[in-house]
Amino acid sequence: MANKKITQLTDIGTTVSSVDLLHIIDDPNGSPINKKLSIGNLFENIPGLLNLAQTPETITSSGVMGIDKVISLISSGASNITSTLANGGTGQLKFIVMTVDGGGDVTITPTSFINGTSMVFDSVGDSVLLLYTASGWAIISNNGATIT
């Protein structure tokens, strides 16, 4: 293994464990030193702002809301929009925010929803943070959305 480039190593895929190690070069602009860092320590001690670099989806018409996007932005027109949200994976987060209110309400109905049946967004700034559990989507935070 010592004679392999990092690009030649086997990809671990999705079987990452908190005890798995990463190769770190500490102080690359000064006196670089090779060190190790466990995945657990990385995610328990993030030293700065955490950004979601993924491009959000924008909901502008009725249909299915993606579960492959962490952030969904709602842009309504004059007509009402209805959308469904499929079940996610345990521990998955979903941020939903209305950014444009064209006059129509937006109703989102998750397949499995712990807090009710649906969420209605009718004003700019209405937002919900959801967490998917073994029992379905659970609201962690709600700012202005009506839950039915």
CSV table of N, CA and C in Angstrom, one decimal:
chain,number,residue,atom,x,y,z
A,1,MET,N,0.8,-1.2,0.0
A,1,MET,CA,0.0,0.0,0.0
A,1,MET,C,0.9,1.3,0.0
A,2,ALA,N,2.0,1.2,0.6
A,2,ALA,CA,2.9,2.4,0.7
A,2,ALA,C,3.3,2.9,-0.7
A,3,ASN,N,3.3,2.0,-1.7
A,3,ASN,CA,3.8,2.4,-3.0
A,3,ASN,C,2.6,2.8,-4.0
A,4,LYS,N,1.4,3.0,-3.4
A,4,LYS,CA,0.3,3.4,-4.3
A,4,LYS,C,0.0,4.9,-4.1
A,5,LYS,N,-0.4,5.5,-5.2
A,5,LYS,CA,-1.0,6.8,-5.2
A,5,LYS,C,-2.4,6.8,-4.6
A,6,ILE,N,-2.8,7.8,-4.0
A,6,ILE,CA,-4.2,7.9,-3.4
A,6,ILE,C,-5.2,7.6,-4.5
A,7,THR,N,-5.0,8.0,-5.7
A,7,THR,CA,-6.0,7.8,-6.7
A,7,THR,C,-6.0,6.3,-7.1
A,8,GLN,N,-5.0,5.5,-6.7
A,8,GLN,CA,-5.0,4.0,-7.0
A,8,GLN,C,-5.7,3.2,-5.9
A,9,LEU,N,-6.0,3.8,-4.8
A,9,LEU,CA,-6.6,3.0,-3.7
A,9,LEU,C,-8.0,2.7,-4.0
A,10,THR,N,-8.5,1.6,-3.4
A,10,THR,CA,-9.9,1.2,-3.5
A,10,THR,C,-10.8,2.2,-2.9
A,11,ASP,N,-11.9,2.5,-3.6
A,11,ASP,CA,-12.9,3.4,-3.1
A,11,ASP,C,-13.8,2.7,-2.0
A,12,ILE,N,-14.0,3.3,-0.9
A,12,ILE,CA,-14.7,2.7,0.2
A,12,ILE,C,-16.2,2.7,-0.1
A,13,GLY,N,-16.7,3.5,-1.0
A,13,GLY,CA,-18.1,3.6,-1.3
A,13,GLY,C,-18.9,4.2,-0.2
A,14,THR,N,-20.1,3.6,0.1
A,14,THR,CA,-21.0,4.1,1.1
A,14,THR,C,-20.8,3.4,2.4
A,15,THR,N,-19.8,2.5,2.6
A,15,THR,CA,-19.7,1.8,3.8
A,15,THR,C,-18.8,2.5,4.8
A,16,VAL,N,-18.9,3.8,4.9
A,16,VAL,CA,-18.0,4.7,5.7
A,16,VAL,C,-18.4,4.5,7.2
A,17,SER,N,-17.4,4.4,8.1
A,17,SER,CA,-17.7,4.2,9.5
A,17,SER,C,-17.0,5.4,10.2
A,18,SER,N,-17.4,5.7,11.4
A,18,SER,CA,-16.9,6.8,12.2
A,18,SER,C,-15.4,6.6,12.5
A,19,VAL,N,-15.0,5.3,12.6
A,19,VAL,CA,-13.6,5.0,12.9
A,19,VAL,C,-12.7,5.0,11.7
A,20,ASP,N,-13.2,5.1,10.5
A,20,ASP,CA,-12.4,5.1,9.3
A,20,ASP,C,-11.5,6.4,9.3
A,21,LEU,N,-10.4,6.3,8.6
A,21,LEU,CA,-9.4,7.3,8.7
A,21,LEU,C,-9.2,8.0,7.4
A,22,LEU,N,-8.9,9.3,7.4
A,22,LEU,CA,-8.6,10.1,6.3
A,22,LEU,C,-7.1,10.6,6.4
A,23,HIS,N,-6.5,10.7,5.3
A,23,HIS,CA,-5.1,11.3,5.2
A,23,HIS,C,-5.2,12.8,5.2
A,24,ILE,N,-4.5,13.5,6.1
A,24,ILE,CA,-4.6,14.9,6.2
A,24,ILE,C,-3.1,15.4,6.1
A,25,ILE,N,-2.9,16.5,5.4
A,25,ILE,CA,-1.7,17.2,5.4
A,25,ILE,C,-1.9,18.5,6.2
A,26,ASP,N,-1.3,18.5,7.4
A,26,ASP,CA,-1.5,19.6,8.4
A,26,ASP,C,-0.5,20.7,8.0
A,27,ASP,N,-0.9,22.0,8.0
A,27,ASP,CA,-0.1,23.1,7.8
A,27,ASP,C,0.6,23.1,6.4
A,28,PRO,N,-0.2,22.9,5.3
A,28,PRO,CA,0.4,22.8,4.0
A,28,PRO,C,1.1,24.0,3.5
A,29,ASN,N,0.8,25.2,4.1
A,29,ASN,CA,1.5,26.4,3.6
A,29,ASN,C,2.7,26.8,4.5
A,30,GLY,N,2.9,26.0,5.5
A,30,GLY,CA,4.1,26.2,6.4
A,30,GLY,C,5.0,25.1,6.4
A,31,SER,N,4.9,24.2,7.4
A,31,SER,CA,5.7,23.0,7.5
A,31,SER,C,4.8,21.8,7.4
A,32,PRO,N,4.5,21.3,6.2
A,32,PRO,CA,3.5,20.2,6.0
A,32,PRO,C,3.9,19.0,6.8
A,33,ILE,N,2.9,18.4,7.5
A,33,ILE,CA,3.1,17.2,8.2
A,33,ILE,C,1.9,16.2,7.9
A,34,ASN,N,2.2,15.0,7.5
A,34,ASN,CA,1.2,14.0,7.3
A,34,ASN,C,0.6,13.6,8.6
A,35,LYS,N,-0.8,13.6,8.7
A,35,LYS,CA,-1.5,13.1,9.9
A,35,LYS,C,-2.7,12.4,9.5
A,36,LYS,N,-3.4,11.8,10.5
A,36,LYS,CA,-4.6,11.1,10.2
A,36,LYS,C,-5.8,11.8,10.9
A,37,LEU,N,-7.0,11.5,10.4
A,37,LEU,CA,-8.2,12.1,11.1
A,37,LEU,C,-9.3,11.1,10.9
A,38,SER,N,-10.0,10.8,12.0
A,38,SER,CA,-11.1,9.8,11.8
A,38,SER,C,-12.4,10.5,11.3
A,39,ILE,N,-13.2,9.8,10.6
A,39,ILE,CA,-14.4,10.4,10.1
A,39,ILE,C,-15.3,10.9,11.2
A,40,GLY,N,-15.3,10.2,12.3
A,40,GLY,CA,-16.1,10.7,13.5
A,40,GLY,C,-15.6,12.0,14.0
A,41,ASN,N,-14.3,12.2,14.1
A,41,ASN,CA,-13.7,13.5,14.6
A,41,ASN,C,-14.0,14.6,13.6
A,42,LEU,N,-14.0,14.3,12.3
A,42,LEU,CA,-14.2,15.3,11.3
A,42,LEU,C,-15.6,15.9,11.4
A,43,PHE,N,-16.6,15.0,11.5
A,43,PHE,CA,-18.0,15.5,11.6
A,43,PHE,C,-18.5,15.9,12.9
A,44,GLU,N,-17.7,15.6,14.0
A,44,GLU,CA,-18.1,16.1,15.3
A,44,GLU,C,-17.4,17.4,15.6
A,45,ASN,N,-16.5,17.8,14.8
A,45,ASN,CA,-15.7,19.1,15.1
A,45,ASN,C,-15.5,19.9,13.8
A,46,ILE,N,-16.5,20.2,13.1
A,46,ILE,CA,-16.4,21.0,11.9
A,46,ILE,C,-15.9,22.4,12.3
A,47,PRO,N,-14.8,22.8,11.8
A,47,PRO,CA,-14.2,24.0,12.3
A,47,PRO,C,-14.7,25.3,11.6
A,48,GLY,N,-15.7,25.3,10.8
A,48,GLY,CA,-16.2,26.5,10.2
A,48,GLY,C,-17.6,26.3,9.7
A,49,LEU,N,-18.0,27.2,8.8
A,49,LEU,CA,-19.3,27.2,8.2
A,49,LEU,C,-19.6,26.0,7.4
A,50,LEU,N,-20.7,25.3,7.6
A,50,LEU,CA,-21.1,24.2,6.8
A,50,LEU,C,-22.0,24.6,5.7
A,51,ASN,N,-21.6,24.5,4.5
A,51,ASN,CA,-22.5,24.9,3.3
A,51,ASN,C,-22.9,23.6,2.6
A,52,LEU,N,-24.2,23.7,2.1
A,52,LEU,CA,-24.7,22.6,1.2
A,52,LEU,C,-24.4,23.1,-0.2
A,53,ALA,N,-23.4,22.5,-0.9
A,53,ALA,CA,-23.0,23.0,-2.2
A,53,ALA,C,-24.0,22.5,-3.3
A,54,GLN,N,-24.9,21.6,-2.9
A,54,GLN,CA,-25.8,21.1,-3.9
A,54,GLN,C,-26.8,22.2,-4.4
A,55,THR,N,-27.1,22.2,-5.7
A,55,THR,CA,-28.0,23.2,-6.2
A,55,THR,C,-29.4,22.8,-5.8
A,56,PRO,N,-30.2,23.8,-5.2
A,56,PRO,CA,-31.5,23.5,-4.7
A,56,PRO,C,-32.4,23.2,-5.9
A,57,GLU,N,-33.5,22.5,-5.7
A,57,GLU,CA,-34.5,22.4,-6.7
A,57,GLU,C,-35.5,23.5,-6.5
A,58,THR,N,-36.1,24.0,-7.6
A,58,THR,CA,-37.1,25.0,-7.5
A,58,THR,C,-38.5,24.4,-7.9
A,59,ILE,N,-39.5,24.5,-7.1
A,59,ILE,CA,-40.8,24.0,-7.3
A,59,ILE,C,-41.6,25.1,-7.9
A,60,THR,N,-42.1,25.0,-9.2
A,60,THR,CA,-42.9,26.0,-9.8
A,60,THR,C,-44.2,25.4,-10.3
A,61,SER,N,-44.4,24.1,-10.2
A,61,SER,CA,-45.7,23.5,-10.7
A,61,SER,C,-46.0,22.3,-9.9
A,62,SER,N,-47.2,21.8,-10.0
A,62,SER,CA,-47.6,20.6,-9.3
A,62,SER,C,-46.8,19.4,-9.8
A,63,GLY,N,-46.5,18.4,-8.9
A,63,GLY,CA,-45.8,17.2,-9.2
A,63,GLY,C,-45.1,16.6,-8.0
A,64,VAL,N,-44.0,15.9,-8.2
A,64,VAL,CA,-43.3,15.2,-7.2
A,64,VAL,C,-42.1,16.0,-6.8
A,65,MET,N,-42.0,16.3,-5.5
A,65,MET,CA,-40.8,17.0,-4.9
A,65,MET,C,-39.7,16.0,-4.8
A,66,GLY,N,-38.5,16.4,-5.2
A,66,GLY,CA,-37.3,15.5,-5.2
A,66,GLY,C,-36.8,15.2,-3.7
A,67,ILE,N,-36.5,13.9,-3.5
A,67,ILE,CA,-35.9,13.6,-2.2
A,67,ILE,C,-34.4,13.6,-2.4
A,68,ASP,N,-33.9,13.7,-3.6
A,68,ASP,CA,-32.4,13.7,-3.8
A,68,ASP,C,-31.8,15.1,-3.7
A,69,LYS,N,-32.7,16.1,-3.3
A,69,LYS,CA,-32.2,17.5,-3.1
A,69,LYS,C,-32.5,17.8,-1.6
A,70,VAL,N,-31.5,18.4,-0.9
A,70,VAL,CA,-31.7,18.8,0.5
A,70,VAL,C,-32.6,20.0,0.6
A,71,ILE,N,-32.5,20.9,-0.4
A,71,ILE,CA,-33.2,22.2,-0.3
A,71,ILE,C,-34.2,22.3,-1.5
A,72,SER,N,-35.4,22.6,-1.2
A,72,SER,CA,-36.4,22.8,-2.2
A,72,SER,C,-37.0,24.3,-2.0
A,73,LEU,N,-36.9,25.1,-3.1
A,73,LEU,CA,-37.4,26.4,-3.0
A,73,LEU,C,-38.7,26.5,-3.8
A,74,ILE,N,-39.7,27.1,-3.2
A,74,ILE,CA,-41.0,27.2,-3.8
A,74,ILE,C,-41.2,28.5,-4.4
A,75,SER,N,-41.6,28.5,-5.7
A,75,SER,CA,-41.9,29.7,-6.4
A,75,SER,C,-43.3,29.6,-7.0
A,76,SER,N,-44.3,30.1,-6.3
A,76,SER,CA,-45.7,29.9,-6.8
A,76,SER,C,-46.1,31.0,-7.8
A,77,GLY,N,-47.0,30.6,-8.6
A,77,GLY,CA,-47.7,31.5,-9.6
A,77,GLY,C,-49.1,31.9,-9.0
A,78,ALA,N,-49.9,32.3,-9.9
A,78,ALA,CA,-51.3,32.7,-9.4
A,78,ALA,C,-52.2,31.5,-9.1
A,79,SER,N,-51.8,30.4,-9.6
A,79,SER,CA,-52.6,29.1,-9.4
A,79,SER,C,-52.0,28.3,-8.2
A,80,ASN,N,-52.8,27.6,-7.5
A,80,ASN,CA,-52.4,26.7,-6.5
A,80,ASN,C,-51.5,25.6,-7.0
A,81,ILE,N,-50.5,25.1,-6.2
A,81,ILE,CA,-49.7,24.0,-6.6
A,81,ILE,C,-49.8,22.9,-5.6
A,82,THR,N,-49.9,21.7,-6.0
A,82,THR,CA,-49.9,20.5,-5.1
A,82,THR,C,-48.7,19.7,-5.4
A,83,SER,N,-48.0,19.2,-4.4
A,83,SER,CA,-46.8,18.4,-4.6
A,83,SER,C,-46.8,17.3,-3.6
A,84,THR,N,-46.2,16.2,-3.9
A,84,THR,CA,-46.0,15.1,-3.0
A,84,THR,C,-44.5,15.0,-2.7
A,85,LEU,N,-44.2,14.4,-1.5
A,85,LEU,CA,-42.9,14.2,-1.0
A,85,LEU,C,-42.8,12.7,-0.6
A,86,ALA,N,-42.0,11.9,-1.4
A,86,ALA,CA,-41.8,10.5,-1.1
A,86,ALA,C,-41.0,10.3,0.2
A,87,ASN,N,-41.1,9.1,0.7
A,87,ASN,CA,-40.3,8.7,1.9
A,87,ASN,C,-38.8,8.9,1.6
A,88,GLY,N,-38.1,9.3,2.6
A,88,GLY,CA,-36.6,9.5,2.5
A,88,GLY,C,-35.9,8.3,3.1
A,89,GLY,N,-34.7,8.6,3.5
A,89,GLY,CA,-33.8,7.6,4.2
A,89,GLY,C,-33.7,8.1,5.7
A,90,THR,N,-33.7,7.2,6.6
A,90,THR,CA,-33.6,7.6,8.0
A,90,THR,C,-32.4,8.5,8.3
A,91,GLY,N,-32.7,9.6,8.9
A,91,GLY,CA,-31.7,10.6,9.2
A,91,GLY,C,-31.6,11.7,8.1
A,92,GLN,N,-32.3,11.6,7.0
A,92,GLN,CA,-32.3,12.6,5.9
A,92,GLN,C,-33.0,13.9,6.4
A,93,LEU,N,-32.4,15.0,6.0
A,93,LEU,CA,-32.9,16.3,6.2
A,93,LEU,C,-33.5,16.9,4.9
A,94,LYS,N,-34.6,17.7,5.1
A,94,LYS,CA,-35.2,18.3,3.9
A,94,LYS,C,-35.6,19.7,4.3
A,95,PHE,N,-35.0,20.8,3.6
A,95,PHE,CA,-35.4,22.2,3.9
A,95,PHE,C,-36.3,22.6,2.8
A,96,ILE,N,-37.5,23.2,3.1
A,96,ILE,CA,-38.4,23.7,2.1
A,96,ILE,C,-38.7,25.1,2.5
A,97,VAL,N,-38.5,26.0,1.5
A,97,VAL,CA,-38.7,27.4,1.7
A,97,VAL,C,-39.5,28.1,0.5
A,98,MET,N,-40.5,28.9,0.9
A,98,MET,CA,-41.2,29.6,-0.2
A,98,MET,C,-40.4,30.9,-0.4
A,99,THR,N,-39.9,31.1,-1.7
A,99,THR,CA,-39.1,32.3,-2.0
A,99,THR,C,-39.9,33.3,-2.9
A,100,VAL,N,-40.9,32.8,-3.6
A,100,VAL,CA,-41.7,33.7,-4.4
A,100,VAL,C,-43.2,33.3,-4.2
A,101,ASP,N,-44.0,34.3,-3.9
A,101,ASP,CA,-45.4,34.2,-3.7
A,101,ASP,C,-46.2,34.9,-4.9
A,102,GLY,N,-46.6,34.1,-5.8
A,102,GLY,CA,-47.4,34.7,-6.9
A,102,GLY,C,-48.9,34.8,-6.7
A,103,GLY,N,-49.3,34.4,-5.5
A,103,GLY,CA,-50.7,34.4,-5.1
A,103,GLY,C,-51.3,33.1,-4.9
A,104,GLY,N,-50.7,32.0,-5.4
A,104,GLY,CA,-51.3,30.7,-5.2
A,104,GLY,C,-50.7,30.0,-4.0
A,105,ASP,N,-51.4,29.2,-3.3
A,105,ASP,CA,-50.9,28.4,-2.2
A,105,ASP,C,-50.2,27.1,-2.7
A,106,VAL,N,-49.3,26.6,-2.0
A,106,VAL,CA,-48.5,25.4,-2.3
A,106,VAL,C,-48.8,24.4,-1.2
A,107,THR,N,-49.4,23.3,-1.6
A,107,THR,CA,-49.6,22.2,-0.6
A,107,THR,C,-48.7,21.0,-0.9
A,108,ILE,N,-48.0,20.6,0.1
A,108,ILE,CA,-47.0,19.5,0.0
A,108,ILE,C,-47.6,18.4,0.9
A,109,THR,N,-47.7,17.2,0.3
A,109,THR,CA,-48.3,16.0,1.0
A,109,THR,C,-47.2,14.9,1.0
A,110,PRO,N,-46.5,14.7,2.2
A,110,PRO,CA,-45.6,13.6,2.2
A,110,PRO,C,-46.3,12.3,2.3
A,111,THR,N,-45.6,11.2,1.7
A,111,THR,CA,-46.2,9.9,1.8
A,111,THR,C,-46.4,9.4,3.2
A,112,SER,N,-45.4,9.6,4.0
A,112,SER,CA,-45.5,9.3,5.5
A,112,SER,C,-45.1,10.6,6.2
A,113,PHE,N,-46.1,11.1,7.0
A,113,PHE,CA,-45.9,12.4,7.7
A,113,PHE,C,-46.3,12.3,9.1
A,114,ILE,N,-45.4,12.4,10.1
A,114,ILE,CA,-45.7,12.2,11.5
A,114,ILE,C,-46.6,13.3,12.0
A,115,ASN,N,-46.5,14.5,11.5
A,115,ASN,CA,-47.2,15.7,12.1
A,115,ASN,C,-48.6,16.0,11.6
A,116,GLY,N,-49.0,15.2,10.6
A,116,GLY,CA,-50.3,15.5,10.0
A,116,GLY,C,-50.5,14.8,8.7
A,117,THR,N,-51.1,15.6,7.7
A,117,THR,CA,-51.3,15.1,6.4
A,117,THR,C,-50.5,15.9,5.4
A,118,SER,N,-50.5,17.2,5.5
A,118,SER,CA,-49.9,18.0,4.5
A,118,SER,C,-49.4,19.4,5.1
A,119,MET,N,-48.6,20.1,4.3
A,119,MET,CA,-48.1,21.4,4.7
A,119,MET,C,-48.5,22.4,3.6
A,120,VAL,N,-49.0,23.6,4.0
A,120,VAL,CA,-49.4,24.6,3.1
A,120,VAL,C,-48.6,25.8,3.3
A,121,PHE,N,-48.0,26.3,2.2
A,121,PHE,CA,-47.1,27.5,2.1
A,121,PHE,C,-47.9,28.6,1.3
A,122,ASP,N,-48.0,29.8,1.9
A,122,ASP,CA,-48.8,30.8,1.2
A,122,ASP,C,-48.1,32.2,1.3
A,123,SER,N,-46.9,32.3,1.9
A,123,SER,CA,-46.2,33.6,2.0
A,123,SER,C,-44.7,33.4,1.8
A,124,VAL,N,-44.1,34.4,1.3
A,124,VAL,CA,-42.6,34.4,1.2
A,124,VAL,C,-42.0,34.2,2.6
A,125,GLY,N,-41.1,33.3,2.7
A,125,GLY,CA,-40.5,33.1,4.0
A,125,GLY,C,-41.1,31.9,4.8
A,126,ASP,N,-42.2,31.4,4.4
A,126,ASP,CA,-42.7,30.2,5.0
A,126,ASP,C,-41.7,29.1,4.7
A,127,SER,N,-41.3,28.4,5.8
A,127,SER,CA,-40.3,27.4,5.7
A,127,SER,C,-40.5,26.2,6.7
A,128,VAL,N,-40.0,25.1,6.3
A,128,VAL,CA,-40.1,23.9,7.1
A,128,VAL,C,-38.8,23.1,7.0
A,129,LEU,N,-38.3,22.6,8.1
A,129,LEU,CA,-37.2,21.7,8.2
A,129,LEU,C,-37.7,20.4,8.6
A,130,LEU,N,-37.5,19.4,7.8
A,130,LEU,CA,-38.0,18.0,8.1
A,130,LEU,C,-36.8,17.1,8.3
A,131,LEU,N,-37.1,16.1,9.2
A,131,LEU,CA,-36.2,15.0,9.4
A,131,LEU,C,-36.9,13.7,9.1
A,132,TYR,N,-36.3,12.8,8.3
A,132,TYR,CA,-37.0,11.5,8.0
A,132,TYR,C,-36.6,10.5,9.1
A,133,THR,N,-37.6,9.9,9.7
A,133,THR,CA,-37.3,8.9,10.7
A,133,THR,C,-37.9,7.6,10.2
A,134,ALA,N,-37.8,6.5,11.0
A,134,ALA,CA,-38.4,5.2,10.6
A,134,ALA,C,-39.9,5.3,10.5
A,135,SER,N,-40.5,6.3,11.1
A,135,SER,CA,-42.0,6.5,11.1
A,135,SER,C,-42.4,7.5,10.0
A,136,GLY,N,-41.5,8.2,9.3
A,136,GLY,CA,-41.9,9.1,8.3
A,136,GLY,C,-41.2,10.5,8.6
A,137,TRP,N,-41.6,11.5,7.8
A,137,TRP,CA,-41.1,12.8,7.9
A,137,TRP,C,-41.6,13.5,9.2
A,138,ALA,N,-40.7,14.1,9.9
A,138,ALA,CA,-41.1,14.8,11.2
A,138,ALA,C,-40.6,16.2,11.0
A,139,ILE,N,-41.5,17.2,11.5
A,139,ILE,CA,-41.1,18.6,11.4
A,139,ILE,C,-40.1,18.9,12.6
A,140,ILE,N,-39.0,19.4,12.3
A,140,ILE,CA,-38.0,19.9,13.2
A,140,ILE,C,-38.2,21.4,13.5
A,141,SER,N,-38.6,22.1,12.5
A,141,SER,CA,-38.8,23.6,12.6
A,141,SER,C,-39.9,24.0,11.5
A,142,ASN,N,-40.8,24.9,12.0
A,142,ASN,CA,-41.8,25.4,11.1
A,142,ASN,C,-41.9,26.9,11.2
A,143,ASN,N,-41.8,27.6,10.2
A,143,ASN,CA,-41.9,29.1,10.2
A,143,ASN,C,-43.0,29.5,9.2
A,144,GLY,N,-44.3,29.5,9.7
A,144,GLY,CA,-45.3,30.1,8.9
A,144,GLY,C,-46.2,29.1,8.1
A,145,ALA,N,-45.7,27.9,7.8
A,145,ALA,CA,-46.5,26.9,7.1
A,145,ALA,C,-47.6,26.4,7.9
A,146,THR,N,-48.7,26.2,7.3
A,146,THR,CA,-49.9,25.6,8.0
A,146,THR,C,-49.8,24.1,7.8
A,147,ILE,N,-49.9,23.4,9.0
A,147,ILE,CA,-49.9,21.9,9.0
A,147,ILE,C,-51.3,21.4,9.2
A,148,THR,N,-51.7,20.5,8.3
A,148,THR,CA,-53.1,20.0,8.4
A,148,THR,C,-53.0,18.5,8.6
